[in-house]
PDB file of C-alpha atoms in Angstrom:
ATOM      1  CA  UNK A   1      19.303  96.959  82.303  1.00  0.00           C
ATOM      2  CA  UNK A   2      22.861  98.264  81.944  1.00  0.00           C
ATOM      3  CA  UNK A   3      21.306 101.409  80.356  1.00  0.00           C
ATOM      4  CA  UNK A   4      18.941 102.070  83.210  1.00  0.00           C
ATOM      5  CA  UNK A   5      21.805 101.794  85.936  1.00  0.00           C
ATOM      6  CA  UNK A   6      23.459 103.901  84.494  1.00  0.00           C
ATOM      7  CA  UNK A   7      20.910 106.120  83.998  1.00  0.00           C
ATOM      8  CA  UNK A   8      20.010 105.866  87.779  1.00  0.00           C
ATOM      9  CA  UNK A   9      23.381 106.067  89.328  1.00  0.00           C
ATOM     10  CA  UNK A  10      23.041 102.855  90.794  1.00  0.00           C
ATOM     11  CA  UNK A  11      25.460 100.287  90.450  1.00  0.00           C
ATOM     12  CA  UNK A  12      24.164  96.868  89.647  1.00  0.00           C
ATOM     13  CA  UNK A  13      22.829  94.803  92.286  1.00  0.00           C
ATOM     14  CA  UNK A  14      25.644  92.026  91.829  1.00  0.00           C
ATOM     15  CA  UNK A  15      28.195  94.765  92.098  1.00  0.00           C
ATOM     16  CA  UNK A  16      26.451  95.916  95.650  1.00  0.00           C
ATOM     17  CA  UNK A  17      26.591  92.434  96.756  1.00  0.00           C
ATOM     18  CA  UNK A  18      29.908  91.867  96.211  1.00  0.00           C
ATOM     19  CA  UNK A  19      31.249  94.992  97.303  1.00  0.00           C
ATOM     20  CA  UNK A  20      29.144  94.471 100.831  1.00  0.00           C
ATOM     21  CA  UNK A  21      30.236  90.809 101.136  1.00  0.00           C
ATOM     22  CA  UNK A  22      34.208  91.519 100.850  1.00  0.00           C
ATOM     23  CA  UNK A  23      34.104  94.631 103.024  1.00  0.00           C
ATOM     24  CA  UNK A  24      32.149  92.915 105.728  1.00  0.00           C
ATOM     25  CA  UNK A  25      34.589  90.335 105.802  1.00  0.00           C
ATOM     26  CA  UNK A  26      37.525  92.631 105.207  1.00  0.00           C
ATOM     27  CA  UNK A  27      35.717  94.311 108.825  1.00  0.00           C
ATOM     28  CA  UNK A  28      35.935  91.070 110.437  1.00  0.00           C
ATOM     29  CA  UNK A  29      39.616  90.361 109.021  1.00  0.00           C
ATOM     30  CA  UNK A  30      40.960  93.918 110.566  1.00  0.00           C
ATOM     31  CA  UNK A  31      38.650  93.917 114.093  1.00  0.00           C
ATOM     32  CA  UNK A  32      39.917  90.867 114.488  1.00  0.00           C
ATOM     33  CA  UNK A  33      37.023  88.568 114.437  1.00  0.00           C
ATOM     34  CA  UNK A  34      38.462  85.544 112.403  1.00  0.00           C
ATOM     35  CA  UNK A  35      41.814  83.302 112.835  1.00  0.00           C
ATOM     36  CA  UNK A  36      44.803  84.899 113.377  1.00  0.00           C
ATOM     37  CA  UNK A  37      45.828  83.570 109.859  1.00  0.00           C
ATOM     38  CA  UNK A  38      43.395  85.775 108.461  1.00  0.00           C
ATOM     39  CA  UNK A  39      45.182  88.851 110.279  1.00  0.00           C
ATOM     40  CA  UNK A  40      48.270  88.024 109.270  1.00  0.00           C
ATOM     41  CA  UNK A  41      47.184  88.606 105.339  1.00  0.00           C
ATOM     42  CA  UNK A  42      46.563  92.157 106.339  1.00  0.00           C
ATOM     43  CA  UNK A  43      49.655  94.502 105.042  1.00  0.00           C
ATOM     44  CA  UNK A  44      50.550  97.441 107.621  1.00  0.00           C
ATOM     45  CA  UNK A  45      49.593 100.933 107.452  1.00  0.00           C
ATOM     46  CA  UNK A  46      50.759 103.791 105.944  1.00  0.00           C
ATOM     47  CA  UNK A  47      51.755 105.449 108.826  1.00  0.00           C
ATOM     48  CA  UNK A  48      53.727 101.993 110.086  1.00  0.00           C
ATOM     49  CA  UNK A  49      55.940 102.019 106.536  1.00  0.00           C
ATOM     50  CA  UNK A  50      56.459 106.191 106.072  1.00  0.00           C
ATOM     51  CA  UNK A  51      58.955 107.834 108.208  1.00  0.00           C
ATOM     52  CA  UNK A  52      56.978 111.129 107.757  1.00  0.00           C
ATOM     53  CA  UNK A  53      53.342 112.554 108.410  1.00  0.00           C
ATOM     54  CA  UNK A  54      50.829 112.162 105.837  1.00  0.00           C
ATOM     55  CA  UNK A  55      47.613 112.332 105.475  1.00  0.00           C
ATOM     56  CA  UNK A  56      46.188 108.777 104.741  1.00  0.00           C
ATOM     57  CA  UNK A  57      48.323 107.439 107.741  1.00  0.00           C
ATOM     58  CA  UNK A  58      45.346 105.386 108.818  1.00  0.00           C
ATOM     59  CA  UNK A  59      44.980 103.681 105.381  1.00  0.00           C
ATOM     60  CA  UNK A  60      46.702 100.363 105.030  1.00  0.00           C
ATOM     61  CA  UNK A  61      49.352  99.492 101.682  1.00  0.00           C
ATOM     62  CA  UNK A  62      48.411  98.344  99.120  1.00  0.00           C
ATOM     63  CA  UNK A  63      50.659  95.349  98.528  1.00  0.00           C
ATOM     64  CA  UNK A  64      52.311  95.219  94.929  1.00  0.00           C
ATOM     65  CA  UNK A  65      50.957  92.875  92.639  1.00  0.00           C
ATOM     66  CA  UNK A  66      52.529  91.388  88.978  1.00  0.00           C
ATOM     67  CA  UNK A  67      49.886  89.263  87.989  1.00  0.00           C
ATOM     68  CA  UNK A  68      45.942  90.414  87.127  1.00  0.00           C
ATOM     69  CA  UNK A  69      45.260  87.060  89.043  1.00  0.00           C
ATOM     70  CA  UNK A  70      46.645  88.671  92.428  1.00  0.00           C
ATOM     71  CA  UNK A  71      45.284  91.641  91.768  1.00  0.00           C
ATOM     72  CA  UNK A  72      41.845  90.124  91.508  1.00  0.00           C
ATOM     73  CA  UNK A  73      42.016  88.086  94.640  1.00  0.00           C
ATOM     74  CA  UNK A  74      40.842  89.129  97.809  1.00  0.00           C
ATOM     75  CA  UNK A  75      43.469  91.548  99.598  1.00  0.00           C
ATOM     76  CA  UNK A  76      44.315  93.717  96.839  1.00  0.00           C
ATOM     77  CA  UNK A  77      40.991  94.141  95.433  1.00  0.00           C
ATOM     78  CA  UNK A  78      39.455  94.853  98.732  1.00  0.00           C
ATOM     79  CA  UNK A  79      41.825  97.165 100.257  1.00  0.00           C
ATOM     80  CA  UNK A  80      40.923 100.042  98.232  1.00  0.00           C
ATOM     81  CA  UNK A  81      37.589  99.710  98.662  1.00  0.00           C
ATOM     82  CA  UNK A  82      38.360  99.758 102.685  1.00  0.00           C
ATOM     83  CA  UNK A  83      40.523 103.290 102.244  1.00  0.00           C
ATOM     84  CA  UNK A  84      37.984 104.590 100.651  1.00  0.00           C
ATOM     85  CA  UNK A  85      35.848 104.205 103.746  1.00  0.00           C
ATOM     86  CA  UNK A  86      35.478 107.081 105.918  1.00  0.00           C
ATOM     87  CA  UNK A  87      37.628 106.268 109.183  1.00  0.00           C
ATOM     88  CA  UNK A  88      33.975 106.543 111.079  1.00  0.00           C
ATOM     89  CA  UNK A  89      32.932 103.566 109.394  1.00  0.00           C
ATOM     90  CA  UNK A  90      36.123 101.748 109.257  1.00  0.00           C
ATOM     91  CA  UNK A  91      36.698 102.287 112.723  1.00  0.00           C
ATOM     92  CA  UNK A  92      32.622 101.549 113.505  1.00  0.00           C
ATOM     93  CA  UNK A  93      31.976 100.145 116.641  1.00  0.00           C
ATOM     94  CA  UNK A  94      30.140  96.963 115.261  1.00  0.00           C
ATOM     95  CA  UNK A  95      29.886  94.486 112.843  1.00  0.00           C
ATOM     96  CA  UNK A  96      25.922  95.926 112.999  1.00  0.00           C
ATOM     97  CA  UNK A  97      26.793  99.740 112.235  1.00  0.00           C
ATOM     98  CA  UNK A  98      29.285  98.941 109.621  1.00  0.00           C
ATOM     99  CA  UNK A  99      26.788  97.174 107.670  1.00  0.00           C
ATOM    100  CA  UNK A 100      24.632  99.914 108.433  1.00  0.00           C
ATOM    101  CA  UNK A 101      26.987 102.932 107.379  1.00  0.00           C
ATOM    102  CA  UNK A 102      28.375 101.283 104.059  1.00  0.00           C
ATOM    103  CA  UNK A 103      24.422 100.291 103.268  1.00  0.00           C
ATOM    104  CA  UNK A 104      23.779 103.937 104.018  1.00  0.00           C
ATOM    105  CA  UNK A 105      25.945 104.990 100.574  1.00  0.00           C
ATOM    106  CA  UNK A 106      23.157 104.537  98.144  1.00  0.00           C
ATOM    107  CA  UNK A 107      23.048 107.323  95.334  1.00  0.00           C
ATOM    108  CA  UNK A 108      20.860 110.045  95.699  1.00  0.00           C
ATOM    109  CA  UNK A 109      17.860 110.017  92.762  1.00  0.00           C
ATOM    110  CA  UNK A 110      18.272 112.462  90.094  1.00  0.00           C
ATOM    111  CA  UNK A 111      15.891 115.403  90.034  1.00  0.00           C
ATOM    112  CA  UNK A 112      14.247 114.726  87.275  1.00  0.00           C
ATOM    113  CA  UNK A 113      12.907 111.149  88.461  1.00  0.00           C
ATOM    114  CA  UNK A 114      10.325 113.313  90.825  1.00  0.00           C
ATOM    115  CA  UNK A 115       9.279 116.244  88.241  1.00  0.00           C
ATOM    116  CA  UNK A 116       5.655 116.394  87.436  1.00  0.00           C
ATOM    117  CA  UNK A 117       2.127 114.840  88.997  1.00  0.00           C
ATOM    118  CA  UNK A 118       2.575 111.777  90.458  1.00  0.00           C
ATOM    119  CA  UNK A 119      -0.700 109.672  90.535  1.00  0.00           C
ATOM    120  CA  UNK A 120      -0.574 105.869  90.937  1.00  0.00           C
ATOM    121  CA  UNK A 121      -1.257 104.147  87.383  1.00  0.00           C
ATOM    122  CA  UNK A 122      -3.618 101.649  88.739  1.00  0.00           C
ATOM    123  CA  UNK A 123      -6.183 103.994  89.824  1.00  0.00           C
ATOM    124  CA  UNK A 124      -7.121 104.478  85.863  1.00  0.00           C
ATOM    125  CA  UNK A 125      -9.668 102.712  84.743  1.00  0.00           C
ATOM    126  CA  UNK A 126      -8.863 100.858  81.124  1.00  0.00           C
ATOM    127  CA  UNK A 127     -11.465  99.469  78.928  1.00  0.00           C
ATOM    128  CA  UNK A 128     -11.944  95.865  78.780  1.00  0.00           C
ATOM    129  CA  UNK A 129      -9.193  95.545  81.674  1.00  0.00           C
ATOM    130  CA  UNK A 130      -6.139  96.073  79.354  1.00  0.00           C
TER     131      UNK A 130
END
């Protein structure tokens, strides 16, 4: 299965999952839609810590971690993901058309998937119903 992802383009379904499930929440977390303790995990952004213009201002740190433990945990694993986010979809005006704009990233198919006839399979007939 590995083989044929990769093949694809497409990143594993458990991968998808995941990624959707943290940055929903991670949308919640920064719209403000949970408990305030929630918020207050969030580190500032870029443009809050730099005393100059640059061109991720709208990004937020990424805190420093020591241990692959922290690193793996929720914050600094899903921050990333959330810069990588165009600031249209970050910034979306719902919890609706987020989902909707980071479900909207699926890889395009390769050429070669669609070369050649296409017929359906089970319109051939096959002796004794093999």
């Amino acid at each position: 299965i590995a083989n044929m992802y990769k093949e694809l383009g497409w990143e594993p379904l458990s991968k998808r999952r995941e990624r959707h499930n943290k940055l929903v929440l991670f949308y919640k977390i920064a719209h403000n839609m949970t408990p305030n303790f929630l918020s207050d995990l969030l580190p500032p952004l870029v443009r809050d810590r730099a005393n100059y213009s640059l061109r991720n201002t709208d990004h937020l740190t990424i805190p420093r971690v020591r241990t692959e433990t922290f690193q793996r945990s929720f914050i600094p694993s899903t921050i990333p993901l959330w810069n990588s986010l165009p600031a249209t979809v970050r910034n979306a005006p719902s919890i609706a058309s987020f989902k909707r704009a980071i479900c909207d990233d699926v890889p395009s198919t390769k050429p070669w998937f669609s070369y050649g006839e296409r017929r359906l399979s089970h319109t051939r007939q096959t002796p004794h119903g093999l």
